Amino acid sequence: MWKWIEEEELAPNERARERARRSSIDLACSFTWPTADREVLLEGMKWMLFFFRFDDQLEEGAVKGDPRAVGHAVEELVAILENRGRPGTSRLSQSMARTWRHTQNAHPAPWLDVFSRHYCELLRSYNDQSRYEYTPGTRELLGIAQWEDWREISFGMDWCYDYMEPALGTYLPDPVRRMPSMLRLRRAASLHMGMLNDVFSTPREAYQERAFNSLAILRRDLGCSPQEAVDEVVRILAHRVEQFHAARLDLERDLATMAVDPGDRTAAMALVDNIAMMVRGNHDWHYLVMRYQTDDVAAPTGAFRYPDDLQQPPPATY
């Protein structure tokens, strides 16, 4: 992976390389697709690197705090996966376009439609985040239920679940992907992982005056202390695990009663097993990596970061 990062110049200076190292993207991918062969795993690592890089650029880079600039940068990347025109000039856009061409040639069209839709939904979730974070008065309108609907998308797990299919060697029929029990299972896993992430990322976000997370909403709505908010998150995480296991039992029953092809049934349950491993891996990854350390954001030199190379919008006219 690092050879490819260097060839693509995606981390062209030491501060960018340190940010990438602290994210341990290779470890995250090993937890996410543990059975993938080398070629498939490397392709997944590329998409994961893009995710981490644009996440850092949109949340900690030059466009931070400007919903209009975030929207412009997001659409630069969405246009690539929607095959609209030429990519932008940034290293990220150019590399994503090359990887997307490879992905399109490597996988069947029905799967590509699902993968690209979920990846674009992830990208566009940053528009909502920026609007709620920086438009005065909007954050106060967001309750925990609305936040969960947003977080299910914004933590970016749907495209990771999609990529489990080639990693496991079988593409699921779309009706199996869209089974209500499968969707409930995926949502429970995504919200578990996303809310756990909030616990670890909050200290770093506090240094940057960002507070768009479940802990801040719970503190506001419950009128509680930071520790009490964490305790409430732990309670919710346990409930998500219960929801996951209940949905898993429902899915097994649905696959049997709907007379799903035995091979597809086996593949669906293998994907569920992979999601369960990912939930455990997400927990371990957060404890092992330095991505959410605060030593850089607390220092006079500021955060380790990638170059601000995403396109900026033209000046607004009034």
PDB file of C-alpha atoms in Angstrom:
ATOM      1  CA  MET A   1       0.000   0.000   0.000  1.00  0.00           C
ATOM      2  CA  TRP A   2       2.749   2.461   0.894  1.00  0.00           C
ATOM      3  CA  LYS A   3       4.440   1.901  -2.451  1.00  0.00           C
ATOM      4  CA  TRP A   4       1.197   2.865  -4.192  1.00  0.00           C
ATOM      5  CA  ILE A   5       0.742   5.921  -1.910  1.00  0.00           C
ATOM      6  CA  GLU A   6       4.227   7.092  -2.859  1.00  0.00           C
ATOM      7  CA  GLU A   7       3.687   6.451  -6.568  1.00  0.00           C
ATOM      8  CA  GLU A   8       0.395   8.378  -6.498  1.00  0.00           C
ATOM      9  CA  GLU A   9       1.918  11.158  -4.339  1.00  0.00           C
ATOM     10  CA  LEU A  10      -1.072  10.985  -2.012  1.00  0.00           C
ATOM     11  CA  ALA A  11       1.083  11.793   1.027  1.00  0.00           C
ATOM     12  CA  PRO A  12       3.776  13.970  -0.553  1.00  0.00           C
ATOM     13  CA  ASN A  13       5.358  15.380   2.613  1.00  0.00           C
ATOM     14  CA  GLU A  14       6.285  14.180   6.070  1.00  0.00           C
ATOM     15  CA  ARG A  15       3.273  15.712   7.825  1.00  0.00           C
ATOM     16  CA  ALA A  16       0.903  13.990   5.387  1.00  0.00           C
ATOM     17  CA  ARG A  17       2.765  10.688   5.743  1.00  0.00           C
ATOM     18  CA  GLU A  18       2.560  10.926   9.526  1.00  0.00           C
ATOM     19  CA  ARG A  19      -1.202  11.479   9.333  1.00  0.00           C
ATOM     20  CA  ALA A  20      -1.533   8.396   7.121  1.00  0.00           C
ATOM     21  CA  ARG A  21       0.705   6.324   9.412  1.00  0.00           C
ATOM     22  CA  ARG A  22      -1.332   7.268  12.466  1.00  0.00           C
ATOM     23  CA  SER A  23      -4.515   6.121  10.735  1.00  0.00           C
ATOM     24  CA  SER A  24      -3.146   2.566  10.250  1.00  0.00           C
ATOM     25  CA  ILE A  25      -5.264   2.089   7.133  1.00  0.00           C
ATOM     26  CA  ASP A  26      -3.702  -1.281   6.386  1.00  0.00           C
ATOM     27  CA  LEU A  27      -4.742  -2.531   9.836  1.00  0.00           C
ATOM     28  CA  ALA A  28      -8.285  -1.214   9.365  1.00  0.00           C
ATOM     29  CA  CYS A  29      -8.542  -3.079   6.068  1.00  0.00           C
ATOM     30  CA  SER A  30      -7.207  -6.283   7.596  1.00  0.00           C
ATOM     31  CA  PHE A  31      -9.957  -6.119  10.197  1.00  0.00           C
ATOM     32  CA  THR A  32     -12.547  -5.311   7.516  1.00  0.00           C
ATOM     33  CA  TRP A  33     -11.695  -7.873   4.820  1.00  0.00           C
ATOM     34  CA  PRO A  34      -9.596 -10.510   6.626  1.00  0.00           C
ATOM     35  CA  THR A  35     -10.074 -13.239   4.004  1.00  0.00           C
ATOM     36  CA  ALA A  36      -9.414 -11.128   0.878  1.00  0.00           C
ATOM     37  CA  ASP A  37      -6.620 -12.176  -1.426  1.00  0.00           C
ATOM     38  CA  ARG A  38      -3.721  -9.788  -1.981  1.00  0.00           C
ATOM     39  CA  GLU A  39      -5.053  -8.090  -5.117  1.00  0.00           C
ATOM     40  CA  VAL A  40      -8.567  -7.581  -3.764  1.00  0.00           C
ATOM     41  CA  LEU A  41      -7.218  -6.364  -0.414  1.00  0.00           C
ATOM     42  CA  LEU A  42      -4.988  -3.780  -2.108  1.00  0.00           C
ATOM     43  CA  GLU A  43      -7.929  -2.450  -4.100  1.00  0.00           C
ATOM     44  CA  GLY A  44      -9.936  -2.154  -0.879  1.00  0.00           C
ATOM     45  CA  MET A  45      -7.012  -0.374   0.797  1.00  0.00           C
ATOM     46  CA  LYS A  46      -7.049   2.224  -1.965  1.00  0.00           C
ATOM     47  CA  TRP A  47     -10.715   3.015  -1.376  1.00  0.00           C
ATOM     48  CA  MET A  48     -10.095   3.121   2.368  1.00  0.00           C
ATOM     49  CA  LEU A  49      -7.180   5.528   1.911  1.00  0.00           C
ATOM     50  CA  PHE A  50      -9.388   7.816  -0.178  1.00  0.00           C
ATOM     51  CA  PHE A  51     -11.998   7.709   2.598  1.00  0.00           C
ATOM     52  CA  PHE A  52      -9.517   8.623   5.322  1.00  0.00           C
ATOM     53  CA  ARG A  53      -7.860  11.291   3.194  1.00  0.00           C
ATOM     54  CA  PHE A  54     -10.990  13.162   2.182  1.00  0.00           C
ATOM     55  CA  ASP A  55     -12.327  12.796   5.730  1.00  0.00           C
ATOM     56  CA  ASP A  56      -9.257  14.600   7.036  1.00  0.00           C
ATOM     57  CA  GLN A  57      -9.299  17.210   4.282  1.00  0.00           C
ATOM     58  CA  LEU A  58     -12.986  18.038   4.721  1.00  0.00           C
ATOM     59  CA  GLU A  59     -12.898  18.042   8.536  1.00  0.00           C
ATOM     60  CA  GLU A  60      -9.446  19.460   9.268  1.00  0.00           C
ATOM     61  CA  GLY A  61      -8.319  21.132   6.047  1.00  0.00           C
ATOM     62  CA  ALA A  62      -8.850  24.496   4.363  1.00  0.00           C
ATOM     63  CA  VAL A  63     -12.550  23.902   3.612  1.00  0.00           C
ATOM     64  CA  LYS A  64     -13.378  23.211   7.279  1.00  0.00           C
ATOM     65  CA  GLY A  65     -16.074  25.573   8.495  1.00  0.00           C
ATOM     66  CA  ASP A  66     -17.302  26.496   5.012  1.00  0.00           C
ATOM     67  CA  PRO A  67     -20.336  24.412   3.925  1.00  0.00           C
ATOM     68  CA  ARG A  68     -20.177  25.857   0.416  1.00  0.00           C
ATOM     69  CA  ALA A  69     -16.526  24.856  -0.029  1.00  0.00           C
ATOM     70  CA  VAL A  70     -17.196  21.408   1.415  1.00  0.00           C
ATOM     71  CA  GLY A  71     -20.059  20.895  -1.031  1.00  0.00           C
ATOM     72  CA  HIS A  72     -17.853  21.933  -3.951  1.00  0.00           C
ATOM     73  CA  ALA A  73     -15.088  19.527  -2.907  1.00  0.00           C
ATOM     74  CA  VAL A  74     -17.577  16.703  -2.361  1.00  0.00           C
ATOM     75  CA  GLU A  75     -19.069  17.092  -5.820  1.00  0.00           C
ATOM     76  CA  GLU A  76     -15.585  16.984  -7.349  1.00  0.00           C
ATOM     77  CA  LEU A  77     -15.242  13.449  -5.973  1.00  0.00           C
ATOM     78  CA  VAL A  78     -18.847  12.329  -6.499  1.00  0.00           C
ATOM     79  CA  ALA A  79     -18.585  13.221 -10.178  1.00  0.00           C
ATOM     80  CA  ILE A  80     -15.836  10.612 -10.567  1.00  0.00           C
ATOM     81  CA  LEU A  81     -17.991   7.740  -9.340  1.00  0.00           C
ATOM     82  CA  GLU A  82     -20.967   8.972 -11.344  1.00  0.00           C
ATOM     83  CA  ASN A  83     -18.776   9.071 -14.480  1.00  0.00           C
ATOM     84  CA  ARG A  84     -19.457  12.760 -15.080  1.00  0.00           C
ATOM     85  CA  GLY A  85     -16.685  14.465 -17.012  1.00  0.00           C
ATOM     86  CA  ARG A  86     -13.009  14.661 -16.243  1.00  0.00           C
ATOM     87  CA  PRO A  87     -11.691  14.421 -12.685  1.00  0.00           C
ATOM     88  CA  GLY A  88     -10.257  17.433 -10.907  1.00  0.00           C
ATOM     89  CA  THR A  89      -6.570  18.193 -10.827  1.00  0.00           C
ATOM     90  CA  SER A  90      -5.915  17.162  -7.213  1.00  0.00           C
ATOM     91  CA  ARG A  91      -3.839  14.063  -6.502  1.00  0.00           C
ATOM     92  CA  LEU A  92      -6.837  12.602  -4.706  1.00  0.00           C
ATOM     93  CA  SER A  93      -9.182  13.117  -7.665  1.00  0.00           C
ATOM     94  CA  GLN A  94      -6.700  11.812 -10.201  1.00  0.00           C
ATOM     95  CA  SER A  95      -5.883   8.708  -8.170  1.00  0.00           C
ATOM     96  CA  MET A  96      -9.538   8.034  -7.378  1.00  0.00           C
ATOM     97  CA  ALA A  97     -10.395   8.241 -11.068  1.00  0.00           C
ATOM     98  CA  ARG A  98      -7.697   5.716 -11.968  1.00  0.00           C
ATOM     99  CA  THR A  99      -8.826   3.368  -9.207  1.00  0.00           C
ATOM    100  CA  TRP A 100     -12.471   3.719 -10.221  1.00  0.00           C
ATOM    101  CA  ARG A 101     -11.595   2.694 -13.789  1.00  0.00           C
ATOM    102  CA  HIS A 102      -9.866  -0.407 -12.417  1.00  0.00           C
ATOM    103  CA  THR A 103     -12.801  -1.199 -10.127  1.00  0.00           C
ATOM    104  CA  GLN A 104     -15.265  -0.838 -12.999  1.00  0.00           C
ATOM    105  CA  ASN A 105     -13.269  -3.343 -15.038  1.00  0.00           C
ATOM    106  CA  ALA A 106     -12.928  -5.814 -12.164  1.00  0.00           C
ATOM    107  CA  HIS A 107     -16.517  -6.168 -10.919  1.00  0.00           C
ATOM    108  CA  PRO A 108     -20.014  -6.759 -12.368  1.00  0.00           C
ATOM    109  CA  ALA A 109     -22.231  -3.797 -13.197  1.00  0.00           C
ATOM    110  CA  PRO A 110     -25.036  -4.499 -10.658  1.00  0.00           C
ATOM    111  CA  TRP A 111     -22.513  -4.565  -7.816  1.00  0.00           C
ATOM    112  CA  LEU A 112     -20.804  -1.414  -9.121  1.00  0.00           C
ATOM    113  CA  ASP A 113     -24.115   0.449  -8.986  1.00  0.00           C
ATOM    114  CA  VAL A 114     -24.552  -0.454  -5.304  1.00  0.00           C
ATOM    115  CA  PHE A 115     -20.936   0.286  -4.379  1.00  0.00           C
ATOM    116  CA  SER A 116     -20.824   3.672  -6.122  1.00  0.00           C
ATOM    117  CA  ARG A 117     -24.194   4.721  -4.666  1.00  0.00           C
ATOM    118  CA  HIS A 118     -23.055   3.968  -1.133  1.00  0.00           C
ATOM    119  CA  TYR A 119     -19.680   5.655  -1.605  1.00  0.00           C
ATOM    120  CA  CYS A 120     -21.373   8.759  -3.005  1.00  0.00           C
ATOM    121  CA  GLU A 121     -23.838   8.794  -0.094  1.00  0.00           C
ATOM    122  CA  LEU A 122     -20.849   8.749   2.240  1.00  0.00           C
ATOM    123  CA  LEU A 123     -19.247  11.664   0.417  1.00  0.00           C
ATOM    124  CA  ARG A 124     -22.440  13.712   0.420  1.00  0.00           C
ATOM    125  CA  SER A 125     -22.938  13.119   4.143  1.00  0.00           C
ATOM    126  CA  TYR A 126     -20.160  15.660   4.665  1.00  0.00           C
ATOM    127  CA  ASN A 127     -22.482  18.322   3.257  1.00  0.00           C
ATOM    128  CA  ASP A 128     -24.938  17.646   6.082  1.00  0.00           C
ATOM    129  CA  GLN A 129     -22.154  17.499   8.642  1.00  0.00           C
ATOM    130  CA  SER A 130     -20.748  20.848   7.571  1.00  0.00           C
ATOM    131  CA  ARG A 131     -24.198  22.447   7.507  1.00  0.00           C
ATOM    132  CA  TYR A 132     -25.097  21.187  10.981  1.00  0.00           C
ATOM    133  CA  GLU A 133     -21.650  21.981  12.353  1.00  0.00           C
ATOM    134  CA  TYR A 134     -21.208  25.501  11.046  1.00  0.00           C
ATOM    135  CA  THR A 135     -24.580  27.007  10.081  1.00  0.00           C
ATOM    136  CA  PRO A 136     -25.796  28.903  13.157  1.00  0.00           C
ATOM    137  CA  GLY A 137     -28.840  27.384  14.824  1.00  0.00           C
ATOM    138  CA  THR A 138     -28.967  24.136  12.855  1.00  0.00           C
ATOM    139  CA  ARG A 139     -27.087  21.919  15.319  1.00  0.00           C
ATOM    140  CA  GLU A 140     -29.689  22.613  17.990  1.00  0.00           C
ATOM    141  CA  LEU A 141     -32.402  21.183  15.713  1.00  0.00           C
ATOM    142  CA  LEU A 142     -30.737  17.782  15.480  1.00  0.00           C
ATOM    143  CA  GLY A 143     -31.881  15.083  17.908  1.00  0.00           C
ATOM    144  CA  ILE A 144     -30.219  11.733  18.510  1.00  0.00           C
ATOM    145  CA  ALA A 145     -32.654   9.894  16.190  1.00  0.00           C
ATOM    146  CA  GLN A 146     -31.841  12.205  13.263  1.00  0.00           C
ATOM    147  CA  TRP A 147     -28.160  11.994  14.122  1.00  0.00           C
ATOM    148  CA  GLU A 148     -28.337   8.177  13.942  1.00  0.00           C
ATOM    149  CA  ASP A 149     -29.866   8.315  10.460  1.00  0.00           C
ATOM    150  CA  TRP A 150     -26.980  10.528   9.378  1.00  0.00           C
ATOM    151  CA  ARG A 151     -24.326   8.523  11.225  1.00  0.00           C
ATOM    152  CA  GLU A 152     -25.388   5.249   9.636  1.00  0.00           C
ATOM    153  CA  ILE A 153     -24.237   6.739   6.336  1.00  0.00           C
ATOM    154  CA  SER A 154     -21.416   9.010   7.449  1.00  0.00           C
ATOM    155  CA  PHE A 155     -19.301   6.396   9.194  1.00  0.00           C
ATOM    156  CA  GLY A 156     -18.914   4.821   5.775  1.00  0.00           C
ATOM    157  CA  MET A 157     -19.621   1.186   6.504  1.00  0.00           C
ATOM    158  CA  ASP A 158     -22.079   0.448   3.677  1.00  0.00           C
ATOM    159  CA  TRP A 159     -19.423   0.526   0.973  1.00  0.00           C
ATOM    160  CA  CYS A 160     -17.192  -1.599   3.238  1.00  0.00           C
ATOM    161  CA  TYR A 161     -19.983  -4.190   3.521  1.00  0.00           C
ATOM    162  CA  ASP A 162     -20.387  -4.070  -0.261  1.00  0.00           C
ATOM    163  CA  TYR A 163     -16.692  -4.729  -0.741  1.00  0.00           C
ATOM    164  CA  MET A 164     -16.948  -7.792   1.486  1.00  0.00           C
ATOM    165  CA  GLU A 165     -18.666  -9.525  -1.429  1.00  0.00           C
ATOM    166  CA  PRO A 166     -15.628  -9.617  -3.761  1.00  0.00           C
ATOM    167  CA  ALA A 167     -13.389 -10.112  -0.725  1.00  0.00           C
ATOM    168  CA  LEU A 168     -15.385 -13.250   0.125  1.00  0.00           C
ATOM    169  CA  GLY A 169     -15.596 -14.315  -3.510  1.00  0.00           C
ATOM    170  CA  THR A 170     -19.373 -14.139  -4.110  1.00  0.00           C
ATOM    171  CA  TYR A 171     -21.639 -11.301  -5.264  1.00  0.00           C
ATOM    172  CA  LEU A 172     -25.041 -11.408  -3.577  1.00  0.00           C
ATOM    173  CA  PRO A 173     -28.312 -11.011  -5.485  1.00  0.00           C
ATOM    174  CA  ASP A 174     -29.783  -7.589  -4.821  1.00  0.00           C
ATOM    175  CA  PRO A 175     -32.963  -8.987  -3.189  1.00  0.00           C
ATOM    176  CA  VAL A 176     -30.765 -10.615  -0.549  1.00  0.00           C
ATOM    177  CA  ARG A 177     -28.893  -7.365   0.056  1.00  0.00           C
ATOM    178  CA  ARG A 178     -32.208  -5.534   0.482  1.00  0.00           C
ATOM    179  CA  MET A 179     -33.861  -7.993   2.868  1.00  0.00           C
ATOM    180  CA  PRO A 180     -35.234  -5.989   5.822  1.00  0.00           C
ATOM    181  CA  SER A 181     -33.425  -8.242   8.283  1.00  0.00           C
ATOM    182  CA  MET A 182     -30.137  -7.700   6.426  1.00  0.00           C
ATOM    183  CA  LEU A 183     -30.658  -3.936   6.455  1.00  0.00           C
ATOM    184  CA  ARG A 184     -31.457  -3.976  10.181  1.00  0.00           C
ATOM    185  CA  LEU A 185     -28.307  -5.970  10.843  1.00  0.00           C
ATOM    186  CA  ARG A 186     -26.155  -3.592   8.817  1.00  0.00           C
ATOM    187  CA  ARG A 187     -27.655  -0.550  10.532  1.00  0.00           C
ATOM    188  CA  ALA A 188     -27.040  -1.979  14.008  1.00  0.00           C
ATOM    189  CA  ALA A 189     -23.401  -2.706  13.130  1.00  0.00           C
ATOM    190  CA  SER A 190     -22.851   0.714  11.542  1.00  0.00           C
ATOM    191  CA  LEU A 191     -24.308   2.598  14.495  1.00  0.00           C
ATOM    192  CA  HIS A 192     -22.286   0.516  16.956  1.00  0.00           C
ATOM    193  CA  MET A 193     -19.057   1.317  15.137  1.00  0.00           C
ATOM    194  CA  GLY A 194     -19.934   4.954  14.493  1.00  0.00           C
ATOM    195  CA  MET A 195     -20.893   5.697  18.090  1.00  0.00           C
ATOM    196  CA  LEU A 196     -17.794   3.944  19.419  1.00  0.00           C
ATOM    197  CA  ASN A 197     -15.774   6.175  17.119  1.00  0.00           C
ATOM    198  CA  ASP A 198     -17.353   9.242  18.722  1.00  0.00           C
ATOM    199  CA  VAL A 199     -15.962   8.263  22.127  1.00  0.00           C
ATOM    200  CA  PHE A 200     -12.431   8.112  20.740  1.00  0.00           C
ATOM    201  CA  SER A 201     -12.598  11.123  18.405  1.00  0.00           C
ATOM    202  CA  THR A 202     -14.237  13.623  20.777  1.00  0.00           C
ATOM    203  CA  PRO A 203     -11.005  14.829  22.476  1.00  0.00           C
ATOM    204  CA  ARG A 204      -9.393  15.616  19.110  1.00  0.00           C
ATOM    205  CA  GLU A 205     -12.523  17.307  17.834  1.00  0.00           C
ATOM    206  CA  ALA A 206     -12.698  19.424  20.998  1.00  0.00           C
ATOM    207  CA  TYR A 207      -9.297  20.917  20.200  1.00  0.00           C
ATOM    208  CA  GLN A 208     -10.676  21.970  16.823  1.00  0.00           C
ATOM    209  CA  GLU A 209     -13.950  23.333  18.207  1.00  0.00           C
ATOM    210  CA  ARG A 210     -15.968  20.588  16.519  1.00  0.00           C
ATOM    211  CA  ALA A 211     -18.866  19.032  18.418  1.00  0.00           C
ATOM    212  CA  PHE A 212     -20.997  17.189  15.882  1.00  0.00           C
ATOM    213  CA  ASN A 213     -21.157  13.826  17.621  1.00  0.00           C
ATOM    214  CA  SER A 214     -23.437  11.689  19.756  1.00  0.00           C
ATOM    215  CA  LEU A 215     -21.736  12.630  23.029  1.00  0.00           C
ATOM    216  CA  ALA A 216     -22.447  16.323  22.501  1.00  0.00           C
ATOM    217  CA  ILE A 217     -26.075  15.623  21.596  1.00  0.00           C
ATOM    218  CA  LEU A 218     -26.583  13.351  24.602  1.00  0.00           C
ATOM    219  CA  ARG A 219     -25.021  15.881  26.953  1.00  0.00           C
ATOM    220  CA  ARG A 220     -27.329  18.564  25.581  1.00  0.00           C
ATOM    221  CA  ASP A 221     -30.506  16.463  25.636  1.00  0.00           C
ATOM    222  CA  LEU A 222     -29.900  14.712  28.969  1.00  0.00           C
ATOM    223  CA  GLY A 223     -28.199  17.608  30.712  1.00  0.00           C
ATOM    224  CA  CYS A 224     -25.457  15.256  31.853  1.00  0.00           C
ATOM    225  CA  SER A 225     -21.704  15.244  32.399  1.00  0.00           C
ATOM    226  CA  PRO A 226     -19.179  13.932  29.844  1.00  0.00           C
ATOM    227  CA  GLN A 227     -18.760  10.694  31.817  1.00  0.00           C
ATOM    228  CA  GLU A 228     -22.515  10.205  32.048  1.00  0.00           C
ATOM    229  CA  ALA A 229     -22.743  10.692  28.282  1.00  0.00           C
ATOM    230  CA  VAL A 230     -20.079   8.014  27.764  1.00  0.00           C
ATOM    231  CA  ASP A 231     -21.993   5.692  30.118  1.00  0.00           C
ATOM    232  CA  GLU A 232     -25.109   6.245  28.020  1.00  0.00           C
ATOM    233  CA  VAL A 233     -23.156   5.460  24.848  1.00  0.00           C
ATOM    234  CA  VAL A 234     -21.970   2.191  26.405  1.00  0.00           C
ATOM    235  CA  ARG A 235     -25.586   1.299  27.166  1.00  0.00           C
ATOM    236  CA  ILE A 236     -26.597   2.087  23.586  1.00  0.00           C
ATOM    237  CA  LEU A 237     -23.694   0.044  22.193  1.00  0.00           C
ATOM    238  CA  ALA A 238     -24.867  -2.991  24.160  1.00  0.00           C
ATOM    239  CA  HIS A 239     -28.341  -2.502  22.718  1.00  0.00           C
ATOM    240  CA  ARG A 240     -26.885  -2.370  19.202  1.00  0.00           C
ATOM    241  CA  VAL A 241     -25.195  -5.715  19.782  1.00  0.00           C
ATOM    242  CA  GLU A 242     -28.548  -7.164  20.849  1.00  0.00           C
ATOM    243  CA  GLN A 243     -30.168  -5.731  17.726  1.00  0.00           C
ATOM    244  CA  PHE A 244     -27.414  -7.223  15.560  1.00  0.00           C
ATOM    245  CA  HIS A 245     -27.900 -10.719  16.960  1.00  0.00           C
ATOM    246  CA  ALA A 246     -31.696 -10.484  16.707  1.00  0.00           C
ATOM    247  CA  ALA A 247     -31.452  -9.396  13.080  1.00  0.00           C
ATOM    248  CA  ARG A 248     -29.019 -12.218  12.389  1.00  0.00           C
ATOM    249  CA  LEU A 249     -31.551 -14.779  13.613  1.00  0.00           C
ATOM    250  CA  ASP A 250     -34.268 -13.102  11.558  1.00  0.00           C
ATOM    251  CA  LEU A 251     -32.057 -13.176   8.481  1.00  0.00           C
ATOM    252  CA  GLU A 252     -31.330 -16.895   8.856  1.00  0.00           C
ATOM    253  CA  ARG A 253     -35.058 -17.539   9.072  1.00  0.00           C
ATOM    254  CA  ASP A 254     -35.842 -15.234   6.127  1.00  0.00           C
ATOM    255  CA  LEU A 255     -33.238 -16.877   3.910  1.00  0.00           C
ATOM    256  CA  ALA A 256     -34.794 -20.262   4.631  1.00  0.00           C
ATOM    257  CA  THR A 257     -38.448 -19.270   4.241  1.00  0.00           C
ATOM    258  CA  MET A 258     -37.856 -17.310   1.035  1.00  0.00           C
ATOM    259  CA  ALA A 259     -36.185 -20.319  -0.596  1.00  0.00           C
ATOM    260  CA  VAL A 260     -32.994 -18.431  -1.374  1.00  0.00           C
ATOM    261  CA  ASP A 261     -30.472 -20.413  -3.404  1.00  0.00           C
ATOM    262  CA  PRO A 262     -28.277 -22.447  -0.994  1.00  0.00           C
ATOM    263  CA  GLY A 263     -25.104 -20.882  -2.374  1.00  0.00           C
ATOM    264  CA  ASP A 264     -26.462 -17.372  -1.912  1.00  0.00           C
ATOM    265  CA  ARG A 265     -27.650 -18.302   1.574  1.00  0.00           C
ATOM    266  CA  THR A 266     -24.160 -19.459   2.504  1.00  0.00           C
ATOM    267  CA  ALA A 267     -22.642 -16.312   1.001  1.00  0.00           C
ATOM    268  CA  ALA A 268     -25.073 -14.077   2.896  1.00  0.00           C
ATOM    269  CA  MET A 269     -24.228 -15.668   6.226  1.00  0.00           C
ATOM    270  CA  ALA A 270     -20.509 -15.474   5.435  1.00  0.00           C
ATOM    271  CA  LEU A 271     -20.973 -11.741   4.904  1.00  0.00           C
ATOM    272  CA  VAL A 272     -22.757 -11.506   8.272  1.00  0.00           C
ATOM    273  CA  ASP A 273     -19.851 -13.327   9.933  1.00  0.00           C
ATOM    274  CA  ASN A 274     -17.478 -10.849   8.271  1.00  0.00           C
ATOM    275  CA  ILE A 275     -19.516  -7.896   9.575  1.00  0.00           C
ATOM    276  CA  ALA A 276     -19.353  -9.367  13.083  1.00  0.00           C
ATOM    277  CA  MET A 277     -15.561  -9.657  12.769  1.00  0.00           C
ATOM    278  CA  MET A 278     -15.440  -6.061  11.560  1.00  0.00           C
ATOM    279  CA  VAL A 279     -17.366  -4.820  14.601  1.00  0.00           C
ATOM    280  CA  ARG A 280     -14.834  -6.531  16.871  1.00  0.00           C
ATOM    281  CA  GLY A 281     -11.962  -5.254  14.754  1.00  0.00           C
ATOM    282  CA  ASN A 282     -13.298  -1.700  14.857  1.00  0.00           C
ATOM    283  CA  HIS A 283     -13.137  -1.856  18.650  1.00  0.00           C
ATOM    284  CA  ASP A 284      -9.543  -3.135  18.611  1.00  0.00           C
ATOM    285  CA  TRP A 285      -8.431  -0.705  15.891  1.00  0.00           C
ATOM    286  CA  HIS A 286      -9.534   2.306  17.923  1.00  0.00           C
ATOM    287  CA  TYR A 287      -7.438   1.157  20.867  1.00  0.00           C
ATOM    288  CA  LEU A 288      -4.376   0.394  18.754  1.00  0.00           C
ATOM    289  CA  VAL A 289      -4.015   3.416  16.456  1.00  0.00           C
ATOM    290  CA  MET A 290      -2.875   7.007  16.980  1.00  0.00           C
ATOM    291  CA  ARG A 291      -5.412   8.611  14.628  1.00  0.00           C
ATOM    292  CA  TYR A 292      -7.254  10.398  17.438  1.00  0.00           C
ATOM    293  CA  GLN A 293      -4.247  11.512  19.465  1.00  0.00           C
ATOM    294  CA  THR A 294      -4.182  15.229  20.270  1.00  0.00           C
ATOM    295  CA  ASP A 295      -0.451  15.969  20.462  1.00  0.00           C
ATOM    296  CA  ASP A 296      -0.402  17.428  16.950  1.00  0.00           C
ATOM    297  CA  VAL A 297      -3.566  19.555  17.203  1.00  0.00           C
ATOM    298  CA  ALA A 298      -2.400  20.841  20.587  1.00  0.00           C
ATOM    299  CA  ALA A 299       1.010  21.866  19.214  1.00  0.00           C
ATOM    300  CA  PRO A 300       1.773  25.297  17.710  1.00  0.00           C
ATOM    301  CA  THR A 301       2.426  23.695  14.316  1.00  0.00           C
ATOM    302  CA  GLY A 302      -1.111  22.275  14.208  1.00  0.00           C
ATOM    303  CA  ALA A 303      -2.525  19.036  12.894  1.00  0.00           C
ATOM    304  CA  PHE A 304      -0.640  16.559  10.755  1.00  0.00           C
ATOM    305  CA  ARG A 305      -2.536  16.926   7.497  1.00  0.00           C
ATOM    306  CA  TYR A 306      -2.653  16.305   3.783  1.00  0.00           C
ATOM    307  CA  PRO A 307      -2.186  19.099   1.236  1.00  0.00           C
ATOM    308  CA  ASP A 308      -5.288  21.219   0.644  1.00  0.00           C
ATOM    309  CA  ASP A 309      -5.548  20.220  -2.994  1.00  0.00           C
ATOM    310  CA  LEU A 310      -9.293  19.767  -3.472  1.00  0.00           C
ATOM    311  CA  GLN A 311     -10.893  22.357  -5.738  1.00  0.00           C
ATOM    312  CA  GLN A 312     -12.154  25.515  -4.102  1.00  0.00           C
ATOM    313  CA  PRO A 313     -15.428  27.079  -5.275  1.00  0.00           C
ATOM    314  CA  PRO A 314     -15.368  30.346  -7.199  1.00  0.00           C
ATOM    315  CA  PRO A 315     -15.946  33.446  -5.073  1.00  0.00           C
ATOM    316  CA  ALA A 316     -19.581  33.957  -4.149  1.00  0.00           C
ATOM    317  CA  THR A 317     -21.400  36.795  -5.882  1.00  0.00           C
ATOM    318  CA  TYR A 318     -24.113  38.788  -4.170  1.00  0.00           C
TER     319      TYR A 318
END
